CSV table of C-alpha atoms and ligand atoms in Angstrom, one decimal:
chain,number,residue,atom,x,y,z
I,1,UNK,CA,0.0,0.0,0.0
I,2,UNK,CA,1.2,3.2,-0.8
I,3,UNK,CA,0.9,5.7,1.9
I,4,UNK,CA,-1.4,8.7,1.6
I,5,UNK,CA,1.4,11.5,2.6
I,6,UNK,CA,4.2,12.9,1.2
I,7,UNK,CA,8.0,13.1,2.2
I,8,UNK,CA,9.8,16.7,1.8
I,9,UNK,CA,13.8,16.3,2.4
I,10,UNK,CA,15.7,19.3,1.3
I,11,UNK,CA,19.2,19.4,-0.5
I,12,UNK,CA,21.3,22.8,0.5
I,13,UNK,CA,19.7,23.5,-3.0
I,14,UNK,CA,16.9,21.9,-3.9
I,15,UNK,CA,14.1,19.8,-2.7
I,16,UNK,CA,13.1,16.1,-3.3
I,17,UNK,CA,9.3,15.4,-2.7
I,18,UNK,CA,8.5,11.9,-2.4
I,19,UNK,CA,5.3,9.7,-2.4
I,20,UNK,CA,1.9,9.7,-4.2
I,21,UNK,CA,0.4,13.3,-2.9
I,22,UNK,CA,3.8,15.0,-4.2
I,23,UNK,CA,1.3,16.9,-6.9
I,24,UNK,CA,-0.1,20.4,-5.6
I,25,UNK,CA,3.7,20.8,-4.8
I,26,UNK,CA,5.0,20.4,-8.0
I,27,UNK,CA,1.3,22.4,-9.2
I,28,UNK,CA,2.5,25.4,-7.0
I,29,UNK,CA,6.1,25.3,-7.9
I,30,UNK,CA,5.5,25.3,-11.3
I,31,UNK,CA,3.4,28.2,-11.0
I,32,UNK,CA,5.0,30.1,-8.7
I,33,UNK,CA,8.6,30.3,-10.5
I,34,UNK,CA,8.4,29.0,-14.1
I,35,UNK,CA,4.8,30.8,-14.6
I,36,UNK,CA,5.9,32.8,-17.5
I,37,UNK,CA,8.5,29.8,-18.9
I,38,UNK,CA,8.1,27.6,-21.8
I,39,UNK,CA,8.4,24.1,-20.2
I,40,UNK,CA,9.8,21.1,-22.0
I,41,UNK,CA,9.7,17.5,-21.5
I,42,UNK,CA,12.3,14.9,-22.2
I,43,UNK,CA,11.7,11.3,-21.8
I,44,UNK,CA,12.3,7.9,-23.9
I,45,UNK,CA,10.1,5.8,-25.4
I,46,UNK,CA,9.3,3.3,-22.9
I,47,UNK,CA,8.4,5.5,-20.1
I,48,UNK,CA,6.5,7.6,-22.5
I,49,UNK,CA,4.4,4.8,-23.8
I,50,UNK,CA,3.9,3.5,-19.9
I,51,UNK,CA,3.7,6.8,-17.6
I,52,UNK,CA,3.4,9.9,-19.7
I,53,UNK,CA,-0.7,9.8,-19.6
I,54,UNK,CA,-0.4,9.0,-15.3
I,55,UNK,CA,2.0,12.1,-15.5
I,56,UNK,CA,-0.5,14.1,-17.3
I,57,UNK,CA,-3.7,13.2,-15.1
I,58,UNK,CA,-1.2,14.2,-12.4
I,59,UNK,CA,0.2,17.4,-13.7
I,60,UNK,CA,-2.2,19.1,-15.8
I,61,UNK,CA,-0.6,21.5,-16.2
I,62,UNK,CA,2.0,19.8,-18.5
I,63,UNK,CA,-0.5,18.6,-21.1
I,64,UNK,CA,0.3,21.2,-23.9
I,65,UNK,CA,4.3,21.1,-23.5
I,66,UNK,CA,6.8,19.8,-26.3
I,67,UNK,CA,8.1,16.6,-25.5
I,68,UNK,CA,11.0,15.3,-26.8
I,69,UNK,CA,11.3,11.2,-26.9
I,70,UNK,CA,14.9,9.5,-26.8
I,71,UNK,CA,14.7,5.3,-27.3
I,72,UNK,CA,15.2,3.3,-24.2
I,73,UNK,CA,18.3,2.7,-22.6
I,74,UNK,CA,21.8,2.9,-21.8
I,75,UNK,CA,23.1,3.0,-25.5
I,76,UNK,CA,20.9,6.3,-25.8
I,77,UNK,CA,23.3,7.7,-23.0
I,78,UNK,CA,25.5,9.3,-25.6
I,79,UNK,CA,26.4,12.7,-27.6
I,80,UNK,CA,23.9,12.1,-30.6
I,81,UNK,CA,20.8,12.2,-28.1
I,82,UNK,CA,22.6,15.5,-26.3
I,83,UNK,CA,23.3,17.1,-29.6
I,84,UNK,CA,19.3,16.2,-30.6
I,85,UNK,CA,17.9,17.5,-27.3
I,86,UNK,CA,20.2,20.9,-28.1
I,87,UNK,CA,18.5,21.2,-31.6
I,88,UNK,CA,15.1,20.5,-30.3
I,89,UNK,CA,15.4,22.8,-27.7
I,90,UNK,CA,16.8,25.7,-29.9
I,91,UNK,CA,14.1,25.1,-32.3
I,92,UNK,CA,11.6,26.0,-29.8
I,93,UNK,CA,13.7,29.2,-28.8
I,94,UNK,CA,14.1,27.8,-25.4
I,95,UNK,CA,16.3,30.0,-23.0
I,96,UNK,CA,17.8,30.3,-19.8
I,97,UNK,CA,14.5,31.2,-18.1
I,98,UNK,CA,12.7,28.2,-19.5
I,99,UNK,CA,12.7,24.7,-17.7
I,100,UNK,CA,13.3,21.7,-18.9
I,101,UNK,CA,11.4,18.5,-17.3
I,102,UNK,CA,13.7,15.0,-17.3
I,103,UNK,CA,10.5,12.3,-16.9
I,104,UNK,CA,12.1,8.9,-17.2
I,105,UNK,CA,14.9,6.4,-15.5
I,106,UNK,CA,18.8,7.6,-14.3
I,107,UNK,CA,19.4,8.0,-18.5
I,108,UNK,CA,17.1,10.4,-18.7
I,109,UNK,CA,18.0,12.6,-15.3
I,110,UNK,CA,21.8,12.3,-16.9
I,111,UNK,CA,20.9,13.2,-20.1
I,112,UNK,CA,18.7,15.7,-19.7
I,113,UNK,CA,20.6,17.2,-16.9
I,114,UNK,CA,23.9,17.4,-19.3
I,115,UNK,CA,22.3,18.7,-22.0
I,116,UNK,CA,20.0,21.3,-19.9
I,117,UNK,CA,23.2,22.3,-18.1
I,118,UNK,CA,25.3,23.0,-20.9
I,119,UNK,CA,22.7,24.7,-23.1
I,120,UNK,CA,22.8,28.3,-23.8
I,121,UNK,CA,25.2,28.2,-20.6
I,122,UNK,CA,22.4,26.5,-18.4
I,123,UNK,CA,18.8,26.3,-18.2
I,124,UNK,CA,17.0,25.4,-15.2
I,125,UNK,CA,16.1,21.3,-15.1
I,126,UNK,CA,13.9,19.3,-12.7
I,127,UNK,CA,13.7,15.5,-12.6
I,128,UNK,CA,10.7,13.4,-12.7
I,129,UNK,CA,12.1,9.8,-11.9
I,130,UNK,CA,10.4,6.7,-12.8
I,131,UNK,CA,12.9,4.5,-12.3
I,132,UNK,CA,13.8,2.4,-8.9
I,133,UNK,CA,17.3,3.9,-9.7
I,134,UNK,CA,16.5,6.9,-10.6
I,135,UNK,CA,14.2,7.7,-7.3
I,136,UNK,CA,16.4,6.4,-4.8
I,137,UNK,CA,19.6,7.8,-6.5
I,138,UNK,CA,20.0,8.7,-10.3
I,139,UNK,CA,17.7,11.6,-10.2
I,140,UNK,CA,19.7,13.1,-6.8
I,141,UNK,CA,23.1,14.4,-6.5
I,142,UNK,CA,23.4,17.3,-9.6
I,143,UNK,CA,25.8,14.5,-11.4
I,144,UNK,CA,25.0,14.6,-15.0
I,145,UNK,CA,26.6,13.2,-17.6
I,146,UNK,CA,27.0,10.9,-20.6
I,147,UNK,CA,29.0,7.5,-21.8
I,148,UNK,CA,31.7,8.5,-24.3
I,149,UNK,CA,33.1,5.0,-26.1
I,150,UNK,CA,31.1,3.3,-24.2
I,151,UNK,CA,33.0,4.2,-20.8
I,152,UNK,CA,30.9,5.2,-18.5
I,153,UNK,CA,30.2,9.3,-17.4
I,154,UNK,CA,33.2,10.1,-19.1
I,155,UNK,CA,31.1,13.7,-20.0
I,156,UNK,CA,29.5,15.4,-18.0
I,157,UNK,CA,28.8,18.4,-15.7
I,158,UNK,CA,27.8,19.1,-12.2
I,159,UNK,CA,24.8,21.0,-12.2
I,160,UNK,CA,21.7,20.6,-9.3
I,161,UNK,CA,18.1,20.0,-10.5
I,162,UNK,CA,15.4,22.9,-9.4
I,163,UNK,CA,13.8,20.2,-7.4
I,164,UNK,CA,12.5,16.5,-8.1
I,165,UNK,CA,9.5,14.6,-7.5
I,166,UNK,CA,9.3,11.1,-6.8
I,167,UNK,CA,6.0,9.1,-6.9
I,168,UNK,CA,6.1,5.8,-6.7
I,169,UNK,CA,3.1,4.6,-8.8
I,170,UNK,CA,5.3,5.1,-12.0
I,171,UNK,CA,7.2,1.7,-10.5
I,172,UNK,CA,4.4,-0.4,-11.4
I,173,UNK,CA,4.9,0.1,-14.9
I,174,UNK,CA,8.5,-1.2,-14.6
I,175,UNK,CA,9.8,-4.7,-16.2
I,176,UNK,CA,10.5,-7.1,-12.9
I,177,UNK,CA,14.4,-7.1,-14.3
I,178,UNK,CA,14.4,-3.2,-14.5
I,179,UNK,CA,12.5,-3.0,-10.8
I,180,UNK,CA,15.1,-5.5,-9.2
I,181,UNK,CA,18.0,-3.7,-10.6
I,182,UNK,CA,17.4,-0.7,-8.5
I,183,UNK,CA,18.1,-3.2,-5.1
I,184,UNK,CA,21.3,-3.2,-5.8
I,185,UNK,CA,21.7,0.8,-5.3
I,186,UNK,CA,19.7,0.9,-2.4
I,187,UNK,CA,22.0,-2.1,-0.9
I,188,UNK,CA,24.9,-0.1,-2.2
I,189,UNK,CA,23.3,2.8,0.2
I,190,UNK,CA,22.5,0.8,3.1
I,191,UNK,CA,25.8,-0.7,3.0
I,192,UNK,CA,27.6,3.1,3.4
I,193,UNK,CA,25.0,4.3,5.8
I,194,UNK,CA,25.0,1.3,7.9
I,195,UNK,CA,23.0,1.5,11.3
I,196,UNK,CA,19.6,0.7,10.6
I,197,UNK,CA,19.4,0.7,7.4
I,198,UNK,CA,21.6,-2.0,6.9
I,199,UNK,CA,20.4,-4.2,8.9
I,200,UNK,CA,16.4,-3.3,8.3
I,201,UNK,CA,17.7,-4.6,4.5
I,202,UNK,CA,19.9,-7.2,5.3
I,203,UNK,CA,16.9,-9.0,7.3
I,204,UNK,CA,13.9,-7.8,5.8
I,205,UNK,CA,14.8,-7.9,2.2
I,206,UNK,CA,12.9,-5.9,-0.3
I,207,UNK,CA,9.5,-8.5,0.2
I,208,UNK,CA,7.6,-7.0,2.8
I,209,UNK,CA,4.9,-4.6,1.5
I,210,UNK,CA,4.8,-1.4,0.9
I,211,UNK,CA,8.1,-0.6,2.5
I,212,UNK,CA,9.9,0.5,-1.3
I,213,UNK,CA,9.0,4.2,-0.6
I,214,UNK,CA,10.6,4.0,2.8
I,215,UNK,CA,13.7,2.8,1.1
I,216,UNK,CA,14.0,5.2,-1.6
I,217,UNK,CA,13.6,7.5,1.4
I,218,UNK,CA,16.2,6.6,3.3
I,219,UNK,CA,18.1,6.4,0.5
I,220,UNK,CA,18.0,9.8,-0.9
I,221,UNK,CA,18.2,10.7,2.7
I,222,UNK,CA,21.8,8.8,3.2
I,223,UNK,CA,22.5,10.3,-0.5
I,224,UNK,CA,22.0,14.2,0.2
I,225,UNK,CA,23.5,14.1,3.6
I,226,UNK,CA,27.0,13.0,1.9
I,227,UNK,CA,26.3,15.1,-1.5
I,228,UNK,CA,26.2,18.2,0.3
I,229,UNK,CA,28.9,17.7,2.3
I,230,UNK,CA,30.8,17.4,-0.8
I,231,UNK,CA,28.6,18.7,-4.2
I,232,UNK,CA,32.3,18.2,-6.3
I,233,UNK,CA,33.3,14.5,-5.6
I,234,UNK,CA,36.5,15.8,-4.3
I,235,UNK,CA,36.6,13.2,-0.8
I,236,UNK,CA,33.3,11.5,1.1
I,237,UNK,CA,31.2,11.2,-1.7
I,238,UNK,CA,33.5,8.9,-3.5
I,239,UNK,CA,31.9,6.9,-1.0
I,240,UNK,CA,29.0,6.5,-2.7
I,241,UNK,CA,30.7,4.8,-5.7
I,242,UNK,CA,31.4,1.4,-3.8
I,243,UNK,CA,30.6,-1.2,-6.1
I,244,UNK,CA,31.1,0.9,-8.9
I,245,UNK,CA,34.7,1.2,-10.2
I,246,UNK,CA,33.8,-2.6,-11.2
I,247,UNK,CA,30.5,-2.1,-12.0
I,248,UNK,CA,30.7,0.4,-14.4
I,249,UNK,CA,34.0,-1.7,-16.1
I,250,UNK,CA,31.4,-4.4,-16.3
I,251,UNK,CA,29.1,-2.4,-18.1
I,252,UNK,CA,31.3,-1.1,-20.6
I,253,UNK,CA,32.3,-4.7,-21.5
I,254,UNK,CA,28.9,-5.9,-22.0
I,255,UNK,CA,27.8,-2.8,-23.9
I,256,UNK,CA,31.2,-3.7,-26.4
I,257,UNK,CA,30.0,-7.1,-26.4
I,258,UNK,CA,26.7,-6.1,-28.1
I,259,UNK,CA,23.0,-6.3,-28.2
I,260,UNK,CA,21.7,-7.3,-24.5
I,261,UNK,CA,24.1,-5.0,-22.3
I,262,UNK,CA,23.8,-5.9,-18.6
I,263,UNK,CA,21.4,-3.4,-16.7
I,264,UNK,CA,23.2,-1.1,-14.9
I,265,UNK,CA,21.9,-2.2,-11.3
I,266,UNK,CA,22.8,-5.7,-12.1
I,267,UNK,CA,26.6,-4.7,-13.1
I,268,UNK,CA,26.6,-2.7,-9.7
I,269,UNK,CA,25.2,-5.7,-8.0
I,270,UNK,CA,28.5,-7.8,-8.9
I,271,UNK,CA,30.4,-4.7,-8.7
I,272,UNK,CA,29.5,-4.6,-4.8
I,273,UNK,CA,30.2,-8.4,-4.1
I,274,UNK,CA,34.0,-7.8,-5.8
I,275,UNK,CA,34.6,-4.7,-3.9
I,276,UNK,CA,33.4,-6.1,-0.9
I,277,UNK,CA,35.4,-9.3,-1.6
I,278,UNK,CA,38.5,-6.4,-1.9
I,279,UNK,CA,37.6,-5.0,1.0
I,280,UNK,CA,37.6,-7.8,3.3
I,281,UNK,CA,41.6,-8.6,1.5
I,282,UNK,CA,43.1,-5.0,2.1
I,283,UNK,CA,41.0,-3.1,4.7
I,284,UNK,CA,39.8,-5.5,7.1
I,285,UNK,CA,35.4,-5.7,6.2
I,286,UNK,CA,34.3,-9.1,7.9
I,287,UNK,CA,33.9,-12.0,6.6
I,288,UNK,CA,30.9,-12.3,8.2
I,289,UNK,CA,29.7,-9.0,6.5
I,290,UNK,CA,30.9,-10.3,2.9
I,291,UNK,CA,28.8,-13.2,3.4
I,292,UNK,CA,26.4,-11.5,4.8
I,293,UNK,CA,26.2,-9.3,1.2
I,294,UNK,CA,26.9,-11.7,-0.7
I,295,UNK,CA,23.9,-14.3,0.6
I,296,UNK,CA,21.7,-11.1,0.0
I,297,UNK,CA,22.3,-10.1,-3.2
I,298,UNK,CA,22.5,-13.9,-4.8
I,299,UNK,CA,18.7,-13.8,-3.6
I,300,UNK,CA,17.9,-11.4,-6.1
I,301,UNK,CA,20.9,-11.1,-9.1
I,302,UNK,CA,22.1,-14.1,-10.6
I,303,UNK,CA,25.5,-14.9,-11.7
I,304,UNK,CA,26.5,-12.5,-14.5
I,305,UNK,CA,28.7,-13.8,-17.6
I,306,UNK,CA,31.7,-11.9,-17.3
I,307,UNK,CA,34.0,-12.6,-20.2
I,308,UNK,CA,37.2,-10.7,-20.1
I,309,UNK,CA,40.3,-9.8,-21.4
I,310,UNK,CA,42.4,-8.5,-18.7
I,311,UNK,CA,44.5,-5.8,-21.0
I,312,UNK,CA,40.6,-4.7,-22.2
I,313,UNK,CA,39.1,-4.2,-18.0
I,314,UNK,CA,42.0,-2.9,-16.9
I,315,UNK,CA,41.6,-0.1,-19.5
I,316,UNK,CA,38.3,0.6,-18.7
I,317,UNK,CA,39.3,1.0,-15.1
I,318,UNK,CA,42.0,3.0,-15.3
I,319,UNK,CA,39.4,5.2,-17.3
I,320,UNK,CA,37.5,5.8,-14.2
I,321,UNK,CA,37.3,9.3,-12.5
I,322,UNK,CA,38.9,8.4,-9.1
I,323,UNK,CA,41.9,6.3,-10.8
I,324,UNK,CA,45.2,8.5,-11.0
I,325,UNK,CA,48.6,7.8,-12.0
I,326,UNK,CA,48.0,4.3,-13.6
I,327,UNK,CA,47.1,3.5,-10.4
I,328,UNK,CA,43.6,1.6,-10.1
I,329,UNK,CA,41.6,3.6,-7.2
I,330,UNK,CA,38.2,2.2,-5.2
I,331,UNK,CA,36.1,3.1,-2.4
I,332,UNK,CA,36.0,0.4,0.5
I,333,UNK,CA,33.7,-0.9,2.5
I,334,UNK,CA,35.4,-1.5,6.3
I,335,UNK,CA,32.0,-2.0,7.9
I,336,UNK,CA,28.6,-1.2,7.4
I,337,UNK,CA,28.8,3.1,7.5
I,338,UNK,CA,32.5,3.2,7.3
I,339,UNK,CA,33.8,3.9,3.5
I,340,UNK,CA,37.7,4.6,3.1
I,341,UNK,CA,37.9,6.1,0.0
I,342,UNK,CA,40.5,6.3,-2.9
I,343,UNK,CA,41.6,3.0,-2.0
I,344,UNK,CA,44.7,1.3,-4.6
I,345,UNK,CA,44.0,-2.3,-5.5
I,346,UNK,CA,46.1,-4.1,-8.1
I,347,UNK,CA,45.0,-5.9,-11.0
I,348,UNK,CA,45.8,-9.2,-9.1
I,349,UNK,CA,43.5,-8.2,-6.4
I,350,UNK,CA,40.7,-7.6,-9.0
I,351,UNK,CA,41.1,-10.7,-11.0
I,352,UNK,CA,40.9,-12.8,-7.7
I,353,UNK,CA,37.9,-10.8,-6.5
I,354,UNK,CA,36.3,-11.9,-10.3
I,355,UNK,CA,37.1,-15.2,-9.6
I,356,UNK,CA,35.7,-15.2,-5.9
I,357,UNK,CA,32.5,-14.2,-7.6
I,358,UNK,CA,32.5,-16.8,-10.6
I,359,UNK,CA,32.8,-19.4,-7.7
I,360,UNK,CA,30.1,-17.8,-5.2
I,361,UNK,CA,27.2,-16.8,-7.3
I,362,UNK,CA,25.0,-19.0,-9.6
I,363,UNK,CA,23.6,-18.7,-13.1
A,401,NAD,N1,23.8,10.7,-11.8
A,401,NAD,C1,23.8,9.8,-10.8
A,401,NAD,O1,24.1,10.1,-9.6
A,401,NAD,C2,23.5,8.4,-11.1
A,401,NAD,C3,23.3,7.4,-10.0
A,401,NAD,C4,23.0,6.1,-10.3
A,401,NAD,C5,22.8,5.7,-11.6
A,401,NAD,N2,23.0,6.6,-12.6
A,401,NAD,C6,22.8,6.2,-14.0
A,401,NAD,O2,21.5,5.8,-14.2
A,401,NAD,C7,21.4,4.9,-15.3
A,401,NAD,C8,20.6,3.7,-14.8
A,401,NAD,O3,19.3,4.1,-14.4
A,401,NAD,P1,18.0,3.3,-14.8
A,401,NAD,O4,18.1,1.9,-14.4
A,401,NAD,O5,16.8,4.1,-14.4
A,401,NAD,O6,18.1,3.4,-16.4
A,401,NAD,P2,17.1,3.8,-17.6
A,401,NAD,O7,16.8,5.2,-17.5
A,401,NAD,O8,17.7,3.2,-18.8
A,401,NAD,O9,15.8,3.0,-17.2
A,401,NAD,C9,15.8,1.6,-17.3
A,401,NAD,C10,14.7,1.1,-18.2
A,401,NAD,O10,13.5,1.2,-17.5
A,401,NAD,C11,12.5,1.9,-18.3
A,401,NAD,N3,11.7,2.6,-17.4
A,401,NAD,C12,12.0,3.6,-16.6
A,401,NAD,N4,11.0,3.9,-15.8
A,401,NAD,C13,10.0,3.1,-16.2
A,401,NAD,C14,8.6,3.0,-15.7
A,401,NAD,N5,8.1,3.6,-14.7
A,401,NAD,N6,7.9,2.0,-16.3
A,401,NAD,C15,8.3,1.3,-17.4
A,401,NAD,N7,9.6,1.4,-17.8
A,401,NAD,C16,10.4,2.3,-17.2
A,401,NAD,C17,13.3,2.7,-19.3
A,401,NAD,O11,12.6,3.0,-20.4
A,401,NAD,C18,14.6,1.8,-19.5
A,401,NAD,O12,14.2,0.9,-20.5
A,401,NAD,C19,22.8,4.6,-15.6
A,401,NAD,O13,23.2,5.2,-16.8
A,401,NAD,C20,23.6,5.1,-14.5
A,401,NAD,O14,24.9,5.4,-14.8
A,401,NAD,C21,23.3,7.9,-12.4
């Protein structure tokens, strides 16, 4: 059941509404400071096809904007859909006092958000997420960005949305697959928040009812109050990355590999058993934690096929934002709520880590 409130938690700079009565707030802040805008809405096909008419009985007040439709997916992630959006929006005249609306998953937010932010200098954006990933964390944070050769966020800016607004009746339209691969980032939050969190997840799962807008609550909660600590990525909120530096090298080689690219939650999902496997080698996380992860997240990801050649991953990672030097960086996980961050770990490390997962998860 969904309950019958809303959630307000505000950034320094903007504020996230969350639940299903999040709609005379969007109303008045849509008519209170974009009033004399042109609105826009970007979105891709998928979530047009599924959400856009529960959007509109929502929001009225959007029925007559221009909407601009992208397909599905992390292959749309890249310059040709940025360079579209900027002709699109020039077409319309759009300016710097106009808003654009991002209505889909964590492509769209990252898309939209690039493109918004580096048009005509930067016009104001707001997110509409639809997606598990984007709710709990895609659609937070002001990182926006693109794949550039299929490495992941390679381009992009930081730039805040004017606010975003999270209902959760947009996740009933979502593929199972699609709904499951958001777990893995709100594990990948519980695990750096720790406390209660983490262990509310760890023995509750995701089955009991009605508690998925109290995660991606607590989530965007644990997300914000390391984000604004540190908008630029410069120290704690590498944290938030665990599981990624192998994650988003996983996803780069299945996007190469061709038509059926892992999702990005499940790539994350592995990505957070190797780096936890790391962890427990070079900073001391439990073993008892690692299992602990490990027998949570085989309950809802299988085994992914990773295929690799070593020369092939270890470019990918050395791609990745936080390595420096030729020296392959990670966040850690040394409990639950303790993340050491810029972390080395050799290639040796990494390939055992891979093989630790081959041998622990199933197909
Ligand atoms: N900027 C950040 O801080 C941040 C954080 C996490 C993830 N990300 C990025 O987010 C992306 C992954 O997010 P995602 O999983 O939402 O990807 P996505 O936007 O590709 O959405 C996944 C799929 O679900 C569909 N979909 C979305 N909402 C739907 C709905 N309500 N009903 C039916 N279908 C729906 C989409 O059409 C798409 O096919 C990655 O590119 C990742 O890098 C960014």
């Amino acid at each position: 059941m969904l309950k019958e409130s809303f959630t307000r938690i505000d950034s320094l700079h903007y504020p996230v509404f969350i639940g299903s009565r999040i709609w005379d707030e969007f109303d008045s802040l849509i008519r209170s400071r974009y009033a004399s805008s042109n609105i826009f809405i970007l979105s891709d096909r998928q979530v047009y096809k599924k959400c856009m008419s529960v959007l509109l009985e929502r929001a009225s007040l959007l029925r007559k904007c221009p909407s601009k439709i992208i397909p599905a997916g992390e292959f749309s992630k890249d310059i040709e859909n940025v360079k579209k959006g900027w002709e699109w929006l020039a077409s319309h005249n759009a300016g710097r006092n106009d808003l654009l609306i991002n209505f889909g998953g964590g492509v769209i937010s990252d898309l939209g958000g690039f493109a918004a932010s580096s048009f005509k200098r930067g016009m104001p954006f707001l997110n509409i997420p639809t997606s598990l990933i984007g709710q709990a964390d895609a659609a937070i944070g002001g990182k926006n960005g693109i794949n550039l050769n299929r490495i992941k966020n390679q381009v992009g800016t930081f730039k805040n949305p004017a606010a975003v607004f999270a209902d959760p009746v947009f996740l009933q339209f979502l593929q199972k697959r699609e709904l499951v691969a958001g777990y893995a980032e709100i594990i990948k939050s519980a695990l750096i928040a720790g406390g209660d969190f983490w262990r509310d997840i760890k023995l509750n799962g995701f089955e009991k009812p009605g508690m998925i807008e109290d995660l991606i609550t607590r989530s965007v909660q644990n997300k914000i109050s390391i984000v604004d600590g540190d908008p630029f990525d410069i120290d704690k909120r590498k944290s938030l990355n665990f599981g990624h530096t192998l994650g988003h090298a996983f996803e780069s080689l299945s996007m190469e590999a061709g038509q059926k690219p892992m999702l990005h939650g499940e790539a994350v999902a592995a990505g957070i058993i190797c780096e936890a496997y790391i962890s427990c080698k070079l900073i001391g996380l439990s073993r008892d934690t690692l299992h602990e992860i490990l027998h949570l997240l085989n309950r809802y990801f299988p085994s992914l096929k990773i295929d690799f050649h070593e020369d092939k991953f270890s470019e990918y990672l050395l791609q990745d934002k936080k390595s420096q030097n030729g020296v392959i960086r990670m966040s850690l996980l040394n409990a639950p709520g303790i993340v050491l961050v810029d972390q080395p770990a050799s290639m040796e490390m990494i390939t055992e880590s891979i093989e630790y997962y081959k041998e622990m998860t199933s197909p």
